[in-house]
Short mmCIF file of C-alpha atoms and ligand atoms in Angstrom, two decimals:
data_model
loop_
_atom_site.label_atom_id
_atom_site.label_comp_id
_atom_site.label_asym_id
_atom_site.label_seq_id
_atom_site.Cartn_x
_atom_site.Cartn_y
_atom_site.Cartn_z
CA MET D 13 -85.15 258.99 149.54
CA ASP D 14 -88.52 258.46 147.86
CA LEU D 15 -91.52 260.16 149.46
CA SER D 16 -94.00 259.50 146.67
CA ASP D 17 -96.21 257.47 149.04
CA LYS D 18 -96.57 260.49 151.36
CA SER D 19 -99.33 263.04 151.54
CA VAL D 20 -98.63 266.75 151.86
CA ALA D 21 -100.78 269.49 153.41
CA ILE D 22 -100.10 273.18 152.92
CA VAL D 23 -101.92 275.61 155.20
CA GLY D 24 -102.16 279.08 153.67
CA SER D 25 -102.71 279.55 149.92
CA GLY D 26 -100.94 282.86 149.50
CA ARG D 27 -97.94 283.52 147.29
CA LEU D 28 -95.58 280.91 148.69
CA GLY D 29 -98.15 278.32 149.84
CA SER D 30 -99.84 278.18 146.43
CA ALA D 31 -96.52 277.96 144.55
CA LEU D 32 -95.40 275.19 146.87
CA ALA D 33 -98.65 273.30 146.30
CA ILE D 34 -98.26 273.57 142.51
CA LEU D 35 -94.59 272.54 142.48
CA LEU D 36 -95.04 269.65 144.92
CA ALA D 37 -98.14 268.44 143.04
CA ARG D 38 -95.96 268.18 139.93
CA TYR D 39 -93.74 265.68 141.78
CA LYS D 40 -96.76 263.41 142.27
CA PHE D 41 -96.85 262.81 146.01
CA ARG D 42 -99.71 260.51 146.96
CA GLU D 43 -101.78 263.63 147.57
CA VAL D 44 -101.19 267.37 147.90
CA ARG D 45 -103.80 269.35 149.85
CA ALA D 46 -103.94 273.11 150.02
CA TYR D 47 -106.08 274.80 152.64
CA ASP D 48 -106.72 278.49 153.27
CA ARG D 49 -109.18 280.03 155.72
CA ASN D 50 -110.43 282.07 152.79
CA LEU D 51 -111.76 279.36 150.46
CA GLY D 52 -112.19 281.89 147.64
CA LYS D 53 -108.40 282.06 147.35
CA GLN D 54 -108.29 278.44 146.18
CA GLN D 55 -109.74 279.10 142.72
CA ILE D 56 -106.30 279.63 141.17
CA LEU D 57 -105.18 276.22 142.46
CA ARG D 58 -108.36 274.53 141.21
CA GLU D 59 -107.69 275.89 137.74
CA TRP D 60 -103.90 275.53 137.57
CA PRO D 61 -103.15 273.36 134.48
CA GLY D 62 -101.53 269.94 134.75
CA VAL D 63 -101.70 269.42 138.50
CA ALA D 64 -104.21 267.81 140.84
CA ILE D 65 -104.46 269.57 144.19
CA THR D 66 -107.07 268.59 146.78
CA ILE D 67 -108.89 271.54 148.33
CA PRO D 68 -110.13 270.55 151.80
CA THR D 69 -112.84 272.63 153.44
CA SER D 70 -111.42 272.54 156.96
CA LEU D 71 -108.04 272.71 158.64
CA GLN D 72 -108.68 269.38 160.31
CA GLU D 73 -109.47 267.69 157.01
CA ALA D 74 -106.27 269.13 155.52
CA VAL D 75 -103.84 267.98 158.17
CA LEU D 76 -105.38 264.98 159.96
CA THR D 77 -103.66 262.31 157.84
CA ALA D 78 -100.93 264.40 156.21
CA ASP D 79 -97.35 263.16 156.57
CA LEU D 80 -95.78 266.50 155.65
CA VAL D 81 -97.39 269.79 156.74
CA PHE D 82 -96.24 273.26 155.69
CA LEU D 83 -97.47 276.29 157.61
CA ALA D 84 -97.44 278.86 154.79
CA VAL D 85 -99.20 281.61 156.72
CA GLN D 86 -97.98 285.10 157.61
CA ASP D 87 -95.25 285.02 160.27
CA ARG D 88 -97.54 286.60 162.87
CA TYR D 89 -99.98 283.66 162.67
CA ILE D 90 -97.48 280.78 162.78
CA SER D 91 -97.35 280.20 166.55
CA GLU D 92 -101.14 280.39 167.00
CA LEU D 93 -101.62 278.02 164.06
CA ALA D 94 -99.10 275.59 165.61
CA LEU D 95 -101.09 275.69 168.84
CA GLU D 96 -104.35 275.16 166.96
CA LEU D 97 -102.87 272.22 165.03
CA ALA D 98 -101.46 270.60 168.18
CA ALA D 99 -104.85 270.96 169.89
CA GLY D 100 -106.75 269.63 166.86
CA LEU D 101 -104.39 266.66 166.53
CA ARG D 102 -104.37 265.75 170.21
CA GLY D 103 -104.50 261.97 170.52
CA VAL D 104 -103.05 261.49 167.00
CA ASP D 105 -99.60 259.92 166.86
CA LEU D 106 -97.39 262.66 165.41
CA ARG D 107 -94.10 260.76 165.71
CA GLY D 108 -92.26 260.90 162.40
CA ARG D 109 -94.63 263.46 160.93
CA PHE D 110 -92.98 266.54 159.45
CA PHE D 111 -94.10 270.14 160.14
CA ALA D 112 -92.29 273.14 158.66
CA HIS D 113 -92.94 276.85 158.60
CA LEU D 114 -91.41 279.04 155.93
CA SER D 115 -90.41 282.19 157.79
CA GLY D 116 -86.97 283.73 157.38
CA SER D 117 -86.69 285.35 160.79
CA LEU D 118 -88.58 282.94 163.06
CA THR D 119 -87.17 279.64 164.29
CA SER D 120 -88.64 276.19 164.67
CA ALA D 121 -89.40 277.10 168.30
CA GLU D 122 -92.68 278.52 166.90
CA LEU D 123 -93.71 274.89 166.34
CA GLN D 124 -92.87 273.72 169.88
CA PRO D 125 -96.43 272.45 170.68
CA LEU D 126 -96.12 270.10 167.70
CA ALA D 127 -92.57 269.05 168.67
CA ASP D 128 -93.87 268.33 172.18
CA ALA D 129 -96.38 265.95 170.59
CA GLY D 130 -93.54 264.06 168.87
CA ALA D 131 -93.52 265.71 165.42
CA LEU D 132 -90.35 266.54 163.49
CA THR D 133 -90.32 270.34 163.24
CA CYS D 134 -88.22 272.85 161.35
CA SER D 135 -88.15 276.20 159.63
CA LEU D 136 -87.44 275.96 155.90
CA HIS D 137 -87.08 279.38 154.32
CA PRO D 138 -86.65 280.06 150.60
CA LEU D 139 -84.27 283.01 150.21
CA GLN D 140 -86.34 284.54 147.45
CA SER D 141 -88.62 287.51 146.86
CA LEU D 142 -92.03 286.21 145.72
CA ALA D 143 -94.41 288.96 144.70
CA ASP D 144 -97.11 286.70 143.20
CA ILE D 145 -97.96 283.03 142.68
CA GLU D 146 -96.92 282.88 139.00
CA GLY D 147 -93.56 284.49 139.78
CA ALA D 148 -93.08 282.18 142.75
CA VAL D 149 -93.69 279.04 140.64
CA GLU D 150 -90.89 280.22 138.31
CA GLY D 151 -88.64 281.79 140.93
CA LEU D 152 -88.28 279.01 143.48
CA ALA D 153 -86.18 276.82 141.18
CA GLY D 154 -82.50 277.44 141.84
CA SER D 155 -83.21 279.26 145.13
CA TYR D 156 -81.39 278.62 148.38
CA PHE D 157 -83.43 277.34 151.33
CA SER D 158 -82.26 277.74 154.91
CA PHE D 159 -83.02 274.84 157.23
CA GLU D 160 -83.10 275.13 161.00
CA GLY D 161 -84.67 272.73 163.46
CA ASP D 162 -84.87 269.08 164.49
CA PRO D 163 -82.03 267.12 162.80
CA GLY D 164 -84.59 264.35 162.24
CA ALA D 165 -86.49 266.68 159.88
CA LEU D 166 -83.39 267.35 157.75
CA PRO D 167 -83.65 264.39 155.31
CA VAL D 168 -87.28 265.30 154.48
CA ALA D 169 -86.35 268.97 154.05
CA GLU D 170 -83.46 267.98 151.78
CA PHE D 171 -85.82 265.90 149.69
CA ILE D 172 -88.37 268.73 149.40
CA VAL D 173 -85.64 271.19 148.38
CA SER D 174 -84.36 268.76 145.75
CA VAL D 175 -87.92 268.39 144.35
CA LEU D 176 -88.00 272.20 144.10
CA ASN D 177 -84.58 272.21 142.35
CA GLY D 178 -83.16 274.32 145.15
CA HIS D 179 -80.12 274.25 147.42
CA LEU D 180 -80.25 273.73 151.18
CA VAL D 181 -78.09 275.51 153.77
CA GLN D 182 -78.29 274.70 157.48
CA LEU D 183 -78.51 277.50 160.05
CA LYS D 184 -78.41 277.65 163.84
CA ALA D 185 -81.55 279.01 165.54
CA GLU D 186 -79.61 281.89 167.12
CA ASP D 187 -78.39 283.05 163.70
CA LYS D 188 -81.76 283.31 161.98
CA VAL D 189 -82.44 286.96 162.78
CA LEU D 190 -79.12 288.14 161.32
CA TYR D 191 -79.61 285.84 158.33
CA HIS D 192 -82.97 287.51 157.75
CA ALA D 193 -81.42 290.98 158.20
CA ALA D 194 -78.98 290.03 155.41
CA ALA D 195 -81.92 289.06 153.20
CA VAL D 196 -83.63 292.41 153.85
CA VAL D 197 -80.42 294.32 153.04
CA SER D 198 -79.93 292.38 149.82
CA SER D 199 -83.50 292.47 148.57
CA ASN D 200 -85.54 295.29 150.16
CA PHE D 201 -82.73 297.80 150.67
CA PHE D 202 -81.56 297.24 147.11
CA ILE D 203 -85.00 298.37 145.89
CA VAL D 204 -84.88 301.33 148.29
CA LEU D 205 -81.49 302.34 146.83
CA GLU D 206 -82.80 302.12 143.28
CA GLU D 207 -85.78 304.26 144.27
CA MET D 208 -83.28 306.81 145.61
CA ALA D 209 -81.41 306.77 142.28
CA ILE D 210 -84.66 307.08 140.26
CA SER D 211 -85.79 309.94 142.45
CA LEU D 212 -82.49 311.83 141.95
CA MET D 213 -82.85 311.39 138.17
CA SER D 214 -86.45 312.52 138.33
CA GLY D 215 -85.30 315.62 140.23
CA ILE D 216 -83.24 316.67 137.18
CA GLY D 217 -86.19 316.16 134.83
CA VAL D 218 -85.76 312.55 133.61
CA ASP D 219 -89.15 310.84 133.84
CA ARG D 220 -89.27 307.92 136.28
CA ASP D 221 -89.81 305.20 133.65
CA THR D 222 -86.89 306.41 131.56
CA ALA D 223 -84.73 306.69 134.68
CA ARG D 224 -85.54 303.08 135.61
CA GLN D 225 -84.69 301.89 132.09
CA MET D 226 -81.44 303.92 132.11
CA LEU D 227 -80.36 302.39 135.42
CA LEU D 228 -81.12 298.76 134.53
CA PRO D 229 -78.01 298.13 132.36
CA LEU D 230 -75.88 299.67 135.14
CA ILE D 231 -77.53 297.38 137.69
CA ARG D 232 -77.02 294.40 135.37
CA GLY D 233 -73.33 295.26 134.98
CA SER D 234 -72.86 295.35 138.76
CA PHE D 235 -74.90 292.15 139.13
CA GLU D 236 -72.77 290.37 136.52
CA ASN D 237 -69.57 291.54 138.23
CA LEU D 238 -70.90 290.13 141.50
CA GLU D 239 -71.69 286.82 139.79
CA ARG D 240 -68.01 286.51 138.85
CA VAL D 241 -66.13 288.01 141.80
CA ASP D 242 -66.66 289.09 145.41
CA PRO D 243 -67.77 292.65 146.37
CA VAL D 244 -64.21 293.95 146.92
CA ALA D 245 -63.18 293.01 143.39
CA ALA D 246 -66.56 294.06 141.91
CA LEU D 247 -66.38 297.59 143.34
CA THR D 248 -65.90 300.49 140.89
CA GLY D 249 -66.56 304.25 141.08
CA PRO D 250 -65.09 307.48 142.44
CA ILE D 251 -64.44 306.26 145.98
CA VAL D 252 -62.33 303.29 144.97
CA ARG D 253 -60.36 305.78 142.79
CA GLY D 254 -59.82 308.03 145.83
CA ASP D 255 -61.59 310.99 144.19
CA ASP D 256 -62.71 313.22 147.08
CA HIS D 257 -63.55 316.09 144.71
CA THR D 258 -66.37 314.06 143.20
CA VAL D 259 -67.71 313.01 146.60
CA ALA D 260 -67.56 316.64 147.80
CA ALA D 261 -69.54 317.76 144.73
CA HIS D 262 -72.17 315.05 145.36
CA LEU D 263 -72.54 316.17 148.97
CA VAL D 264 -73.01 319.82 147.98
CA ALA D 265 -75.57 318.97 145.28
CA LEU D 266 -77.52 316.70 147.64
CA HIS D 267 -77.41 319.30 150.40
CA ASP D 268 -78.75 321.98 148.05
CA LYS D 269 -81.29 320.00 146.02
CA CYS D 270 -82.15 316.68 147.74
CA PRO D 271 -81.33 317.13 151.44
CA ASP D 272 -83.47 314.11 152.40
CA TYR D 273 -80.85 311.83 150.83
CA LEU D 274 -77.74 313.52 152.29
CA ALA D 275 -77.49 311.38 155.44
CA ALA D 276 -78.06 308.12 153.52
CA TYR D 277 -75.43 309.08 150.93
CA ARG D 278 -72.87 309.95 153.62
CA LEU D 279 -73.51 306.68 155.48
CA LEU D 280 -73.19 304.56 152.34
CA ALA D 281 -70.13 306.50 151.19
CA GLY D 282 -68.51 305.62 154.54
CA LEU D 283 -69.20 301.91 153.98
CA ASN D 284 -67.91 302.34 150.43
CA VAL D 285 -64.61 303.83 151.71
CA ALA D 286 -64.16 300.90 154.11
CA LEU D 287 -64.72 298.39 151.28
CA ALA D 288 -62.61 300.36 148.78
CA GLY D 289 -59.74 300.31 151.29
CA GLN D 290 -59.44 296.57 150.73
CA LYS D 291 -59.10 297.11 146.98
CA SER D 292 -57.15 300.32 146.44
CA GLY D 293 -55.76 301.20 149.88
CA VAL D 294 -57.86 304.40 150.28
CA ASP D 295 -59.02 305.34 153.77
CA PHE D 296 -61.00 308.12 155.47
CA ASN D 297 -57.97 310.47 155.29
CA ASN D 298 -58.49 310.50 151.51
CA PHE D 299 -62.07 311.78 151.98
CA PRO D 300 -62.10 314.96 154.12
CA SER D 301 -65.40 315.91 152.50
CA LEU D 302 -67.14 313.11 154.44
CA ASN D 303 -66.24 314.93 157.67
CA SER D 304 -67.43 318.31 156.38
CA SER D 305 -70.27 320.09 158.18
CA LEU D 306 -72.62 319.74 155.18
N1 NAP Z 417 -93.68 286.07 149.76
C1 NAP Z 417 -92.38 285.95 149.92
O1 NAP Z 417 -91.58 286.62 149.24
C2 NAP Z 417 -91.81 284.95 150.91
C3 NAP Z 417 -90.48 284.53 150.72
C4 NAP Z 417 -89.94 283.63 151.63
C5 NAP Z 417 -90.69 283.17 152.71
N2 NAP Z 417 -91.97 283.62 152.88
C6 NAP Z 417 -92.72 283.13 154.04
O2 NAP Z 417 -93.83 282.35 153.60
C7 NAP Z 417 -94.90 282.48 154.53
C8 NAP Z 417 -96.16 282.92 153.77
O3 NAP Z 417 -95.86 284.14 153.14
P1 NAP Z 417 -96.73 284.64 151.88
O4 NAP Z 417 -96.02 285.84 151.33
O5 NAP Z 417 -97.04 283.48 150.98
O6 NAP Z 417 -98.07 285.12 152.65
P2 NAP Z 417 -99.49 285.54 152.02
O7 NAP Z 417 -99.38 285.72 150.54
O8 NAP Z 417 -99.97 286.68 152.86
O9 NAP Z 417 -100.42 284.25 152.27
C9 NAP Z 417 -100.70 283.74 153.54
C10 NAP Z 417 -102.08 283.09 153.47
O10 NAP Z 417 -102.30 282.33 154.66
C11 NAP Z 417 -103.66 282.56 155.06
N3 NAP Z 417 -103.82 282.24 156.47
C12 NAP Z 417 -103.39 282.95 157.54
N4 NAP Z 417 -103.68 282.29 158.69
C13 NAP Z 417 -104.33 281.16 158.33
C14 NAP Z 417 -104.89 280.09 159.06
N5 NAP Z 417 -104.84 280.04 160.40
N6 NAP Z 417 -105.46 279.08 158.38
C15 NAP Z 417 -105.52 279.11 157.02
N7 NAP Z 417 -105.01 280.09 156.27
C16 NAP Z 417 -104.41 281.12 156.91
C17 NAP Z 417 -103.85 284.02 154.75
O11 NAP Z 417 -105.21 284.38 154.79
P3 NAP Z 417 -105.60 285.91 155.20
O12 NAP Z 417 -105.25 286.75 154.01
O13 NAP Z 417 -107.06 285.82 155.51
O14 NAP Z 417 -104.76 286.30 156.40
C18 NAP Z 417 -103.23 284.09 153.35
O15 NAP Z 417 -104.12 283.67 152.35
C19 NAP Z 417 -94.45 283.49 155.60
O16 NAP Z 417 -93.92 282.79 156.71
C20 NAP Z 417 -93.33 284.25 154.90
O17 NAP Z 417 -92.36 284.80 155.80
C21 NAP Z 417 -92.57 284.49 151.99
#
């Protein structure tokens, strides 16, 4: 598929919308437009080296003749923007025109007013954590994108993902919420866990920066194990070795010195026992400390 004669409009010049504009402008579509309701946000796109991005001054100007439209706004604004677009484009033939939003948890149903007008609609979500535009421009390559929506939109989505050097996975609408929960566990909860570890270190007098640096090689080791094998095989530590004495000592220390983390530790240790059982045959009978009254 070659879409180089097509024009692209991106509504919302935040972290993902701006990165998308920059990366798609590198492909040399006929035109890439980036619109944000806050025109001041466009300066970074005006000045980005090596790409030509059109900065329209109104939503209508951005989308009126665009073949591919991305709604890169916060999730809470997607459905009202879809309504606004459908109203603004009333009377325009939308058949064959592609509209995608980029949310992980919401489905293409958010774009129903556009689908009703004949457009091809989908959700196309990069499974990536994008803290700023520069990081997003680097980080999108190699990412997985989930596609859900009108099968007619799939070839265009596949093309866009290939331009971004990503991988596409198809999802059913009813599975998107759990898919997004998995993303939150993997990305946000991982950071929460590392904060817990840093805080425990800081409680014994290691300064937070040093604690973070100390933990990074450990994290990298686990990450590299996970790159090679699945979680059962990657698992190490006292629980997989069936060492209840160590777990009991952790529980006592947490109870005495960091009681806020006791419940989280016990919950995660339980999940750890269940996983370790698949590797070393341990079960809850090996860990009476987890049933203690602490
Ligand atoms: N960042 C990530 O890690 C990430 C990863 C995967 C997917 N996504 C998805 O990508 C989408 C955008 O996320 P983001 O993090 O890039 O958001 P963001 O940085 O907050 O940027 C959104 C931009 O859209 C603008 N906007 C909102 N409503 C608008 C409207 N009606 N017309 C024009 N501009 C409008 C916002 O302006 P105001 O500031 O004035 O509201 C803001 O500049 C979301 O659906 C999100 O779930 C994000």
